[in-house]
Coordinates of C-alpha atoms and ligand atoms in Angstrom, one line a residue:
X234 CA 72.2 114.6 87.6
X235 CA 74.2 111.4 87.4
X236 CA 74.7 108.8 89.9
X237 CA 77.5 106.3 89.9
X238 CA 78.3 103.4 91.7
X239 CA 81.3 101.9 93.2
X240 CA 83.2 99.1 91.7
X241 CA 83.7 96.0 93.8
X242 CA 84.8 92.4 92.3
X243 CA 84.0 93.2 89.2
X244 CA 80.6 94.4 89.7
X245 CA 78.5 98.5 90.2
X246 CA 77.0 98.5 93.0
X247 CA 76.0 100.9 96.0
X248 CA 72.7 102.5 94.1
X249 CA 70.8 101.9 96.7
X250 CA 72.6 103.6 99.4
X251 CA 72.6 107.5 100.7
X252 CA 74.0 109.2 98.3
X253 CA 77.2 111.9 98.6
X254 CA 76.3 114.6 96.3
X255 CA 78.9 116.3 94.6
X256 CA 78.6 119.9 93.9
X257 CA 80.5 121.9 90.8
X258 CA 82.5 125.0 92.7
X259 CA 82.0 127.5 89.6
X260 CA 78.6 127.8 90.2
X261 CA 77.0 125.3 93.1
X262 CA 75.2 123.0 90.3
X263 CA 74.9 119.7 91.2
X264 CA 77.1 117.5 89.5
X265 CA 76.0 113.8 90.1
X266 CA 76.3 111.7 93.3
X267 CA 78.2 108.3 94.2
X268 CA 76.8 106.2 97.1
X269 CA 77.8 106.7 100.7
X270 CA 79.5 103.7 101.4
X271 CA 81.1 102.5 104.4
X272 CA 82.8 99.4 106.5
X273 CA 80.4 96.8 104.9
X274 CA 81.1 97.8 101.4
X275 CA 85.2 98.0 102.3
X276 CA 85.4 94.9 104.0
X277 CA 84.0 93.5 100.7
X278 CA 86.1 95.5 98.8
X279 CA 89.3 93.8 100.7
X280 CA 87.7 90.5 100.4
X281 CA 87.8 90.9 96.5
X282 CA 91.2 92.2 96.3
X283 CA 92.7 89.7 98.5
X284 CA 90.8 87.0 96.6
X285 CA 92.3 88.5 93.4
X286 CA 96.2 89.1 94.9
X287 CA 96.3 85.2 94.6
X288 CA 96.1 84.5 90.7
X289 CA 97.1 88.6 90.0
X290 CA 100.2 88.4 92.1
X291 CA 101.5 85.3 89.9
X292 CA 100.8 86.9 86.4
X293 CA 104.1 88.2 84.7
X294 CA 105.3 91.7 84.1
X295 CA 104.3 91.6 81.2
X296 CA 100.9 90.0 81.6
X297 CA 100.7 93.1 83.7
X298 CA 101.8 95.7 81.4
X299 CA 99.6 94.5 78.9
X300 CA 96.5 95.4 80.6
X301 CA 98.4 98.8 82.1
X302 CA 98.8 99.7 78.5
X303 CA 95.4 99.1 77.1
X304 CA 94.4 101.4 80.1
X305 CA 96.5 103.9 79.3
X306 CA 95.3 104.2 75.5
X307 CA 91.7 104.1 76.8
X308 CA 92.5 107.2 79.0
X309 CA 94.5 109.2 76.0
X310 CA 90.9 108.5 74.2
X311 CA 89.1 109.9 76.7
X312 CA 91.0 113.3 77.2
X313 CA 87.9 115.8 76.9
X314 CA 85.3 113.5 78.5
X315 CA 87.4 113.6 82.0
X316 CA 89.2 116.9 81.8
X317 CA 85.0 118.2 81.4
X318 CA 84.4 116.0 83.9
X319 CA 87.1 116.8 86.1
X320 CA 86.7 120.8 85.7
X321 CA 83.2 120.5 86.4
X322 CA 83.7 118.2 89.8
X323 CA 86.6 120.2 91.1
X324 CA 86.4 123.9 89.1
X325 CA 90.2 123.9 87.8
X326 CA 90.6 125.7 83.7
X327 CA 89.9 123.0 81.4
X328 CA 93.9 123.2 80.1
X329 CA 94.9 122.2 83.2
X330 CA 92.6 119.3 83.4
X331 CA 93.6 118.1 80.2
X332 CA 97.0 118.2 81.1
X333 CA 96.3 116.1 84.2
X334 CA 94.7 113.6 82.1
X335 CA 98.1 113.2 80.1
X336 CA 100.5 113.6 83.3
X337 CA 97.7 111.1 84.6
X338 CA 98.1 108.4 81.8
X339 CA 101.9 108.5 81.7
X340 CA 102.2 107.0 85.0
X341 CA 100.1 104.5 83.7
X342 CA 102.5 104.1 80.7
X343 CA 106.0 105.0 82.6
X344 CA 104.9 101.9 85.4
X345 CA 103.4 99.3 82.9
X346 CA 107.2 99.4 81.4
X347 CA 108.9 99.8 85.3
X348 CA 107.3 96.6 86.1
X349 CA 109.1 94.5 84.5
X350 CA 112.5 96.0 85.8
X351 CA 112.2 94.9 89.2
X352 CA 115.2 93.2 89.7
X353 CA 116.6 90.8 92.7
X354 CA 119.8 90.5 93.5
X355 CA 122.4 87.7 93.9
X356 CA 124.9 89.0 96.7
X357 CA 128.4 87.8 97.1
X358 CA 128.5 84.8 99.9
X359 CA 130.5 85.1 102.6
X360 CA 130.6 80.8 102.6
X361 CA 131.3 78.3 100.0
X362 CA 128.5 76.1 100.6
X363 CA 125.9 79.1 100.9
X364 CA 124.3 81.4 97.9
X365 CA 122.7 84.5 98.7
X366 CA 119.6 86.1 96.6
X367 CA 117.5 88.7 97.2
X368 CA 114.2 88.2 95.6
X369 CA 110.9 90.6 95.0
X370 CA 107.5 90.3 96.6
X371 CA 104.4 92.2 95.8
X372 CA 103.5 93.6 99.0
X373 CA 99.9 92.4 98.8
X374 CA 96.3 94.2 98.9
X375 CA 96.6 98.4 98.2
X376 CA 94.9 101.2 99.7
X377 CA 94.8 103.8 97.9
X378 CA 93.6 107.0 98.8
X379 CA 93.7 110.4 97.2
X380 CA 92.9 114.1 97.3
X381 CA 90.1 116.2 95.3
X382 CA 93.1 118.7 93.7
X383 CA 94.1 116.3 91.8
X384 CA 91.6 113.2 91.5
X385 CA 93.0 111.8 88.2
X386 CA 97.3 112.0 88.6
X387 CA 97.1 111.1 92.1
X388 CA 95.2 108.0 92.1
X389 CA 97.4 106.7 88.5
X390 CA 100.4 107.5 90.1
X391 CA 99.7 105.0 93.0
X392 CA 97.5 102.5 91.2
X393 CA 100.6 102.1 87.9
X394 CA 102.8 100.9 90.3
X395 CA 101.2 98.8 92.2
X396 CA 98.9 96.8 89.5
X397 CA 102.5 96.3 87.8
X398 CA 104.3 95.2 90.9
X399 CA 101.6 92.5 91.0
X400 CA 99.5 94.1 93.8
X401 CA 95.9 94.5 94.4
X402 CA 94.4 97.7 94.9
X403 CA 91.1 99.4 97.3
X404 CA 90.6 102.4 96.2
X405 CA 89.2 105.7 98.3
X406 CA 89.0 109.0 96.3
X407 CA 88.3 112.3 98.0
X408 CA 84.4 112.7 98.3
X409 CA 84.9 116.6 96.4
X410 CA 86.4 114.7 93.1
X411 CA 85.1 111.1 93.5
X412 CA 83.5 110.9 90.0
X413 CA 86.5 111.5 87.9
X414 CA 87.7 107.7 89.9
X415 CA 84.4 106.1 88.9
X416 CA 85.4 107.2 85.2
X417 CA 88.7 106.1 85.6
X418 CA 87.2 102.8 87.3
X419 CA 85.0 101.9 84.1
X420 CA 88.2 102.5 82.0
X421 CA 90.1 99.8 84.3
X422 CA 86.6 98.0 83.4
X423 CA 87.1 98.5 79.5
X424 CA 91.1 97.6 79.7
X425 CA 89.8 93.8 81.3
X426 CA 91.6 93.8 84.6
X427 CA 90.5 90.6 86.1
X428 CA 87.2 91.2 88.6
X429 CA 88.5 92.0 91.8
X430 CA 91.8 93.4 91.2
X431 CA 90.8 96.9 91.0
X432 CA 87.9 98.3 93.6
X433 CA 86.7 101.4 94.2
X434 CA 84.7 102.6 97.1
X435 CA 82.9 106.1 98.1
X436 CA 81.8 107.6 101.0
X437 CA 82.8 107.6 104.9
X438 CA 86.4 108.7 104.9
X439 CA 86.6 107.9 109.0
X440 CA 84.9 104.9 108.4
X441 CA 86.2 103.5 105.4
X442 CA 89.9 104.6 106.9
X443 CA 89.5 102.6 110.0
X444 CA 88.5 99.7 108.1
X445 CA 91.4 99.7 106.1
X446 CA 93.4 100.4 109.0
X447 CA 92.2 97.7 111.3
X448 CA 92.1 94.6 108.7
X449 CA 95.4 92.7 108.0
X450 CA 95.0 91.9 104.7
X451 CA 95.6 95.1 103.8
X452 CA 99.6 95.4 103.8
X453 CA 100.0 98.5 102.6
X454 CA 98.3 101.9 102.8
X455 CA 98.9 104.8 100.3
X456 CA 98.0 108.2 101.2
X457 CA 98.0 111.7 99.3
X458 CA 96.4 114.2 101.4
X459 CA 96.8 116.8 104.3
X460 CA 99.6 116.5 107.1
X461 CA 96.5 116.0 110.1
X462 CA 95.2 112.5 108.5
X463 CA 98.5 111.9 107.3
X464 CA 99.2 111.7 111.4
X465 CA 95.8 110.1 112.0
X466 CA 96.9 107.4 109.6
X467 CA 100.8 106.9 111.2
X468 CA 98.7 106.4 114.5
X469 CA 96.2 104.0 112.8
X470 CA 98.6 101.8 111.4
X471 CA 101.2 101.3 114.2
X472 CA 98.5 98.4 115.2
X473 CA 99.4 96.0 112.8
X474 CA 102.9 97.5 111.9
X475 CA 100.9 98.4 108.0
X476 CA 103.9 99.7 105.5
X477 CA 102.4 103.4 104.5
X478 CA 103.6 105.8 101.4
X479 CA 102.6 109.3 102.6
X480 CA 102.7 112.0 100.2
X481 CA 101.3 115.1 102.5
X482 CA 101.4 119.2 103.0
X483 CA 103.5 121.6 101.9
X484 CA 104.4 125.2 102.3
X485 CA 106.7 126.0 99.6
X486 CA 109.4 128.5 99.0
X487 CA 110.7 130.0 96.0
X488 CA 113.4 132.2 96.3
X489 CA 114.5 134.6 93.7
X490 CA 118.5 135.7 94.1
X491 CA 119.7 138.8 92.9
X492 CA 121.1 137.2 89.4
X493 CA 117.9 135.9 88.2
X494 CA 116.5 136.5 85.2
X495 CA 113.7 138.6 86.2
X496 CA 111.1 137.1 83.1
X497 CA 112.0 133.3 83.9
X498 CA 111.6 134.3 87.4
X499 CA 108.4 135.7 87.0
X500 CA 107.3 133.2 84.5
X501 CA 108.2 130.4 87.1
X502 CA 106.0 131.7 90.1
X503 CA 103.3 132.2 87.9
X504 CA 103.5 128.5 86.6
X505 CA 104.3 127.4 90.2
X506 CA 101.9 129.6 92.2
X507 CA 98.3 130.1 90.4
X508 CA 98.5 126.5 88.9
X509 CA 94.6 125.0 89.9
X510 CA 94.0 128.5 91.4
X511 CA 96.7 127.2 93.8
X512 CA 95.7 124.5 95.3
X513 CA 98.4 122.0 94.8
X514 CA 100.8 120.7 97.1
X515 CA 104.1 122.2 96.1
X516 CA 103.0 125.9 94.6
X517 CA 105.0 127.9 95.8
X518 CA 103.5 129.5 99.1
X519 CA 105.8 131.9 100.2
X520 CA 108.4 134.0 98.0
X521 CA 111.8 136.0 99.0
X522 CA 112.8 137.6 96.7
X523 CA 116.8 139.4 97.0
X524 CA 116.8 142.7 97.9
X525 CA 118.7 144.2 94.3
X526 CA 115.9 142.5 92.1
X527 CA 113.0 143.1 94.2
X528 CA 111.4 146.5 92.7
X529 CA 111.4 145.3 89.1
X530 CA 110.4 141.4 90.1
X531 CA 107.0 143.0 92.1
X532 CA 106.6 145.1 89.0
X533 CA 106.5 142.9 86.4
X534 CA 105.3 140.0 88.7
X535 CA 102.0 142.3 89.4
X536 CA 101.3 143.4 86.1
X537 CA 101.2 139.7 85.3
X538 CA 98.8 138.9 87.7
X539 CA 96.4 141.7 87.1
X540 CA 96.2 139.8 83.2
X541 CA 94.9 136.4 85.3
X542 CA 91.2 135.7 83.9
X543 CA 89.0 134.3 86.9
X544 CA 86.2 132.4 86.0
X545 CA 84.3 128.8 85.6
X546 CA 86.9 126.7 84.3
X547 CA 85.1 125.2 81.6
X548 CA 85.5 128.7 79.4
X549 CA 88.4 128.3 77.3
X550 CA 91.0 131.2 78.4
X551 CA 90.3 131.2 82.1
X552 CA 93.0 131.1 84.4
X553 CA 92.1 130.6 87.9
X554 CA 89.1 128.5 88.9
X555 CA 87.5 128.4 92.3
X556 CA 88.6 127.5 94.9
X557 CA 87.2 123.8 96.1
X558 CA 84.9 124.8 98.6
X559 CA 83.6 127.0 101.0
X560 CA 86.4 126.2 103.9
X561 CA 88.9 126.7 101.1
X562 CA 87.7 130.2 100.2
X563 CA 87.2 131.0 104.5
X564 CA 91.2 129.8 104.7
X565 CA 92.3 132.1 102.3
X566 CA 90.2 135.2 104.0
X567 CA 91.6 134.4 107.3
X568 CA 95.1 134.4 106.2
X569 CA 95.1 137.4 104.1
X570 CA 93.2 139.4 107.1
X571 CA 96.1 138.4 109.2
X572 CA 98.7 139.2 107.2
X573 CA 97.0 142.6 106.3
X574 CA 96.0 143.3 110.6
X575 CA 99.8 142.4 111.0
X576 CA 101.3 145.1 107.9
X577 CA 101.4 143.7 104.8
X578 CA 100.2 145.5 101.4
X579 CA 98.1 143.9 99.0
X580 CA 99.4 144.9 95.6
X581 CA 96.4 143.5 94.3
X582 CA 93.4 141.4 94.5
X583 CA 93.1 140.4 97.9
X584 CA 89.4 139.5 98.4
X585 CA 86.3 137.1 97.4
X586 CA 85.1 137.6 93.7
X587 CA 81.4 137.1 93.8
X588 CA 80.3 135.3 90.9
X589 CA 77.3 133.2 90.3
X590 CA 77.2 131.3 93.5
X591 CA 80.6 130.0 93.0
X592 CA 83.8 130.1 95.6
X593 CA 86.6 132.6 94.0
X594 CA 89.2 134.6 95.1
X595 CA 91.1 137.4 93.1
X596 CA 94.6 136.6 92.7
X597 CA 96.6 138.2 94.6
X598 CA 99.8 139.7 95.6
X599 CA 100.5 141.0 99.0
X600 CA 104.0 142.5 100.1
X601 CA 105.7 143.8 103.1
X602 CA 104.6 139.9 104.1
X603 CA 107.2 138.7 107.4
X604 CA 107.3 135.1 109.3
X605 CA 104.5 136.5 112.0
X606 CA 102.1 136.2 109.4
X607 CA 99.7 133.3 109.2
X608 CA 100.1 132.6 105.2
X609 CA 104.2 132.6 106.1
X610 CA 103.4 129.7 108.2
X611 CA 100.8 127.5 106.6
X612 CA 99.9 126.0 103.2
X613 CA 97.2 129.0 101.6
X614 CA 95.2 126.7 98.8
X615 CA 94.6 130.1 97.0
X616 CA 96.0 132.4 94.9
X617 CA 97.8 134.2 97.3
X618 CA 101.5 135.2 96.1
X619 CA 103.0 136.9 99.6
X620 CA 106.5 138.6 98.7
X621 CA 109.2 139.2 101.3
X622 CA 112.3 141.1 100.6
X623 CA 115.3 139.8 101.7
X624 CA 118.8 140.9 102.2
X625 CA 121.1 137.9 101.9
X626 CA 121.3 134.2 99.8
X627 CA 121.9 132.8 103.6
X628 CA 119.1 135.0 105.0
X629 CA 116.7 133.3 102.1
X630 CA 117.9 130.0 102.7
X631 CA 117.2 130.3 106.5
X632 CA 113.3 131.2 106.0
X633 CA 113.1 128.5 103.5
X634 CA 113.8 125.9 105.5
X635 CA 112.3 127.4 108.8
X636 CA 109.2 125.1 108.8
X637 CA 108.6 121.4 109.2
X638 CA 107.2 120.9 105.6
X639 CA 109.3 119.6 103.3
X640 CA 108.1 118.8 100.0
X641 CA 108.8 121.1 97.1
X642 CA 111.2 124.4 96.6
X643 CA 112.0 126.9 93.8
X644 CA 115.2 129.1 93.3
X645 CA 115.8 130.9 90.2
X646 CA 119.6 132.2 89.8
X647 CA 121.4 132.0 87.1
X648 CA 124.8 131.2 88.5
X649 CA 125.5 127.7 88.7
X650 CA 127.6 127.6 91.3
X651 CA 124.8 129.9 93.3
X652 CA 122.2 127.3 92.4
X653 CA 124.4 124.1 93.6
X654 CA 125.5 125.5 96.7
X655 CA 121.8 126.8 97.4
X656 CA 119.8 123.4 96.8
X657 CA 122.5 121.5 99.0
X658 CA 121.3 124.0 101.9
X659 CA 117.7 123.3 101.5
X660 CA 115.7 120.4 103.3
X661 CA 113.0 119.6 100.2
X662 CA 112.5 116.8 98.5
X663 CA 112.0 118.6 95.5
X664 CA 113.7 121.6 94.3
X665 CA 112.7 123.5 91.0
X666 CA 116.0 125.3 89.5
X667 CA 114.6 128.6 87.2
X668 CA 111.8 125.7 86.8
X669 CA 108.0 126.2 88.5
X670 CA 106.5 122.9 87.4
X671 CA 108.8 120.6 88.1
X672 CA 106.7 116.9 87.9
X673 CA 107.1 114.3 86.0
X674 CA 106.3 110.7 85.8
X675 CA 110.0 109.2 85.9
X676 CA 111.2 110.9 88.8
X677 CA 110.7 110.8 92.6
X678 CA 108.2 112.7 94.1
X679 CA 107.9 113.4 98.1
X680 CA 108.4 115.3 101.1
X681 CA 111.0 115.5 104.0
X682 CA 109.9 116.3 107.5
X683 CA 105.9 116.5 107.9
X684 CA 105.2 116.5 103.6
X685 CA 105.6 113.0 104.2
X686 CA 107.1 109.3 103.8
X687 CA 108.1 107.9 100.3
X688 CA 108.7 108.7 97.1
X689 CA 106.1 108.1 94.3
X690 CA 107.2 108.3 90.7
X691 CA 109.9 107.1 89.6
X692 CA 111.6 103.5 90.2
X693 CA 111.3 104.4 94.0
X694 CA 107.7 104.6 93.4
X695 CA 106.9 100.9 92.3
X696 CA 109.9 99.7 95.0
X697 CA 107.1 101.5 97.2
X698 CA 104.9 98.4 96.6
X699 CA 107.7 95.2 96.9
X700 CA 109.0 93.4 99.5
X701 CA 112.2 92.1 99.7
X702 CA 112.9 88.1 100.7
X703 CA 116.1 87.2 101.5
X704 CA 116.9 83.6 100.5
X705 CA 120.1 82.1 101.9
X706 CA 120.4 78.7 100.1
X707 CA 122.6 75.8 101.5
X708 CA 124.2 73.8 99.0
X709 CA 124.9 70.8 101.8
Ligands
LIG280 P1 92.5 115.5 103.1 O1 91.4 116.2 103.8 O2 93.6 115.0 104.0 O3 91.8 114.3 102.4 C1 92.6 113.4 101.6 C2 91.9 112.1 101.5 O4 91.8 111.4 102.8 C3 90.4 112.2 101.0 O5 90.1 111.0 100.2 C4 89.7 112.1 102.3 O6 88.3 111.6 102.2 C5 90.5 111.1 103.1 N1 90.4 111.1 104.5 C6 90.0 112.2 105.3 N2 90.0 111.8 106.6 C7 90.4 110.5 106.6 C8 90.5 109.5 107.7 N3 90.4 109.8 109.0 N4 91.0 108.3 107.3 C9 91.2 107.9 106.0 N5 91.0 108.8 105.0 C10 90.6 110.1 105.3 O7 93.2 116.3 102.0 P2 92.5 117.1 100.8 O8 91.9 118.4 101.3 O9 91.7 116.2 100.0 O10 93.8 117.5 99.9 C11 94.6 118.6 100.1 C12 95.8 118.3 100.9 O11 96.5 117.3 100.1 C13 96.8 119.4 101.0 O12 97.4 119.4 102.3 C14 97.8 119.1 99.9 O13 99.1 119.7 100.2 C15 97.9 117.6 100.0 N6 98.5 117.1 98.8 C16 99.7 116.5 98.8 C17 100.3 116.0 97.6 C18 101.6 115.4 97.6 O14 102.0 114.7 96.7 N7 102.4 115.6 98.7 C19 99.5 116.1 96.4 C20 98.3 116.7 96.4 C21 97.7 117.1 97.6 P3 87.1 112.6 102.2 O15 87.3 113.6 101.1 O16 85.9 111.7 102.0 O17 87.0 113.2 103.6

């Protein structure tokens, strides 16, 4: 078994403290361990990346993209070594983590290029004898910290934009996925990033949080994680008035209208809703589908999930993985037992898969599903499709947005006018049109209501990590 180290001013270090084992979910192995660090090894970490803001924060753009885009070719070189790593860590099919190491390098790529379109402005002067600019700041030392579902895309799509906007950054991965970081780390190693600019630290999440939290050189705090420490964090940083990017929970609808195209419908859930066993953020967690499409979209949808492979991620055709962890698999029993104690049919699946002594759940498809259910209410994590019929575009639309998440939505009609009209009713920050994987690199990612504050991706997600100066300049 491996163990790693974090990465702090340069330098590996942490071997010689208690150790946070990290177990594979396919099968309970031990995977390899990084050390247990807490405030001690933070505050140093801050100390290093303030220490590094000074000389980092005056490079150029393009000083910057250079070593972005070294990093990026390091991690297209590396494909199988982390998706194997990653599928062992965290159990998702081996396909899927190769295709997060891609969508995880082309942030790298997409920001290394953004940085150096971060424009000022000059603004028209009310005055003759005054000129008016706007001018751009890096915000200043970056904490970054990240889920297990996605350990690789969710820590590039912070870090891109804020090494290119000139900012320093702390790192905190999830302590179920941390090893894919340290890999990532020793590529930021390889690419030459100047010692402290990039840091890495394992271990106490409440204590390494507060840390963050409570010291003022950190300016800015980046968070991908569950709505509850997403609150704990809003709460945390009030203190010292800390600028936060929340990307958080989401409970997702996909609504299927009666003029669909049944196979792109089907197609699209399937995409959107057994994706890393479904455990991401915006798979599609509940699904209406109109009343004049429903038989044939539960028949075909069904026979398509009885086809789903379950298995340890690292064999070549499996579909769905395991689930993270013991509480993840308990979540998913709980709601399906409600929803089954209040009515609903499972169509199939709908219980544990005991295999080896990993965490699995049978995909699953449950109807006769209503908004008393638990799984109608909540983000699942599991591959758990519930199906409600509905009678009405305006009845879907009102269950959709009858929750306070916010982050992603799916509707598959193929009326255009349908589909406009639909999306301006819905209260997501991201709306899939006959499309159920709608991410990409160049394009704003985030959540209204409780899914969060911000936008990553895009050229909101490096304005995420800039100030802007006002400079009013007197000419006498
Ligand atoms: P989580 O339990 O909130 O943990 C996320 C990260 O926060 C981990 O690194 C965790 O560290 C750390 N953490 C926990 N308590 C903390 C505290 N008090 N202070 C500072 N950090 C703390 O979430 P998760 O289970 O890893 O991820 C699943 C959730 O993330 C789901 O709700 C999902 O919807 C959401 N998500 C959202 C997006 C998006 O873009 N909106 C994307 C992916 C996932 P430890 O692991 O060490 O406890």
């Amino acid at each position: 078994m491996d163990k790693y180290s974090m990465y702090i001013n340069g330098k590996w270090i942490g071997r010689d403290l208690e150790e946070l084992v990290v177990h594979n979910p396919a099968n309970g192995d031990r995977v390899g361990s990084v050390p247990f660090g807490g405030e001690a090894e933070t505050t140093e970490a801050i100390d290093a990346a303030h220490e590094a803001f000074q000389t980092w924060s005056q490079t150029t753009p393009y000083e910057r993209a250079g070593y972005l885009k070294k990093l990026n070719e390091l991690i297209l070189d590396h494909v199988e070594e982390l998706a194997q790593l990653m599928t062992i860590e965290m159990g998702k099919p081996i396909n899927e983590s190769r295709g997060e190491v891609k969508y995880g390098a082309s942030f790298i790529e997409w920001f290394a290029e953004e940085g150096k379109r971060v424009y000022g402005e000059t603004v028209p002067s009310h005055a003759t004898n005054k000129r008016l600019q706007v001018w751009k700041k890096p915000v200043g030392v970056v904490a970054a910290i990240t889920p297990w579902n996605f350990p690789m895309a969710m820590l590039t799509r912070k870090m891109g934009p804020a090494l290119a906007a000139g900012c320093t950054v702390v790192i905190k991965p999830s302590s179920d996925s941390p090893i894919t970081a340290v890999k990532l780390v020793e590529l930021c190693e390889q690419a030459g990033f100047p010692k402290g600019v990039v840091n890495l630290v394992t271990g106490s999440s409440s204590e390494i949080g507060k840390t963050i939290m409570s010291d003022g050189r950190v300016r800015k705090v980046t968070f991908t994680g569950s709505t509850d420490v997403g609150k704990t964090l809003i709460t945390q940083s009030a203190h010292q008035v800390k600028r936060l990017s929340l990307e958080l929970g989401g409970h997702a609808p996909l609504l299927v209208l009666d003029d669909a195209d049944v196979d792109v419908a089907v197609q699209g859930v399937m995409a959107s809703k057994f994706r890393n066993a479904g455990q991401t953020c915006i798979c599609a967690n509940r699904i209406y589908v109109q009343a004049g499409i429903y038989d044939e979209f539960v028949e075909k949808f069904t026979a398509s999930v009885r086809e789903l492979k379950v298995g340890n991620g690292l064999v070549e055709n499996v579909n769905i993985g395991p689930l993270i962890n013991q509480a993840g698999l308990d979540k998913v029993n709980v709601q399906v037992k409600d929803a089954i104690e209040k009515g609903a049919t499972v169509a199939v699946g709908g219980e544990e898969l005991l295999k080896e002594n990993g965490v699995f759940y049978k995909p699953t498809v449950m109807t006769d599903v209503d908004q008393s259910m638990l799984m109608m209410q909540d983000e699942t994590f599991g591959p758990v499709a519930p199906i409600q019929k509905v009678e009405s575009e305006a009845e879907a639309i009102a269950l959709a947005n009858n929750t306070t998440y916010g982050l992603a939505a799916y509707v598959f009609t193929e009326s255009v006018a349908r589909g406009t009209r639909v999306i301006e009713q819905l209260n997501f920050g991201i709306v899939g049109w006959n499309d159920g994987a709608p991410s990409a690199a160049q394009v704003p990612f985030g959540g209204m209501k409780e899914s969060g504050i911000g936008r990553e991706g895009g050229h909101e997600g490096i304005a995420a990590f800039v100030e802007s100066q006002y400079v009013s300049i007197g000419l006498d």
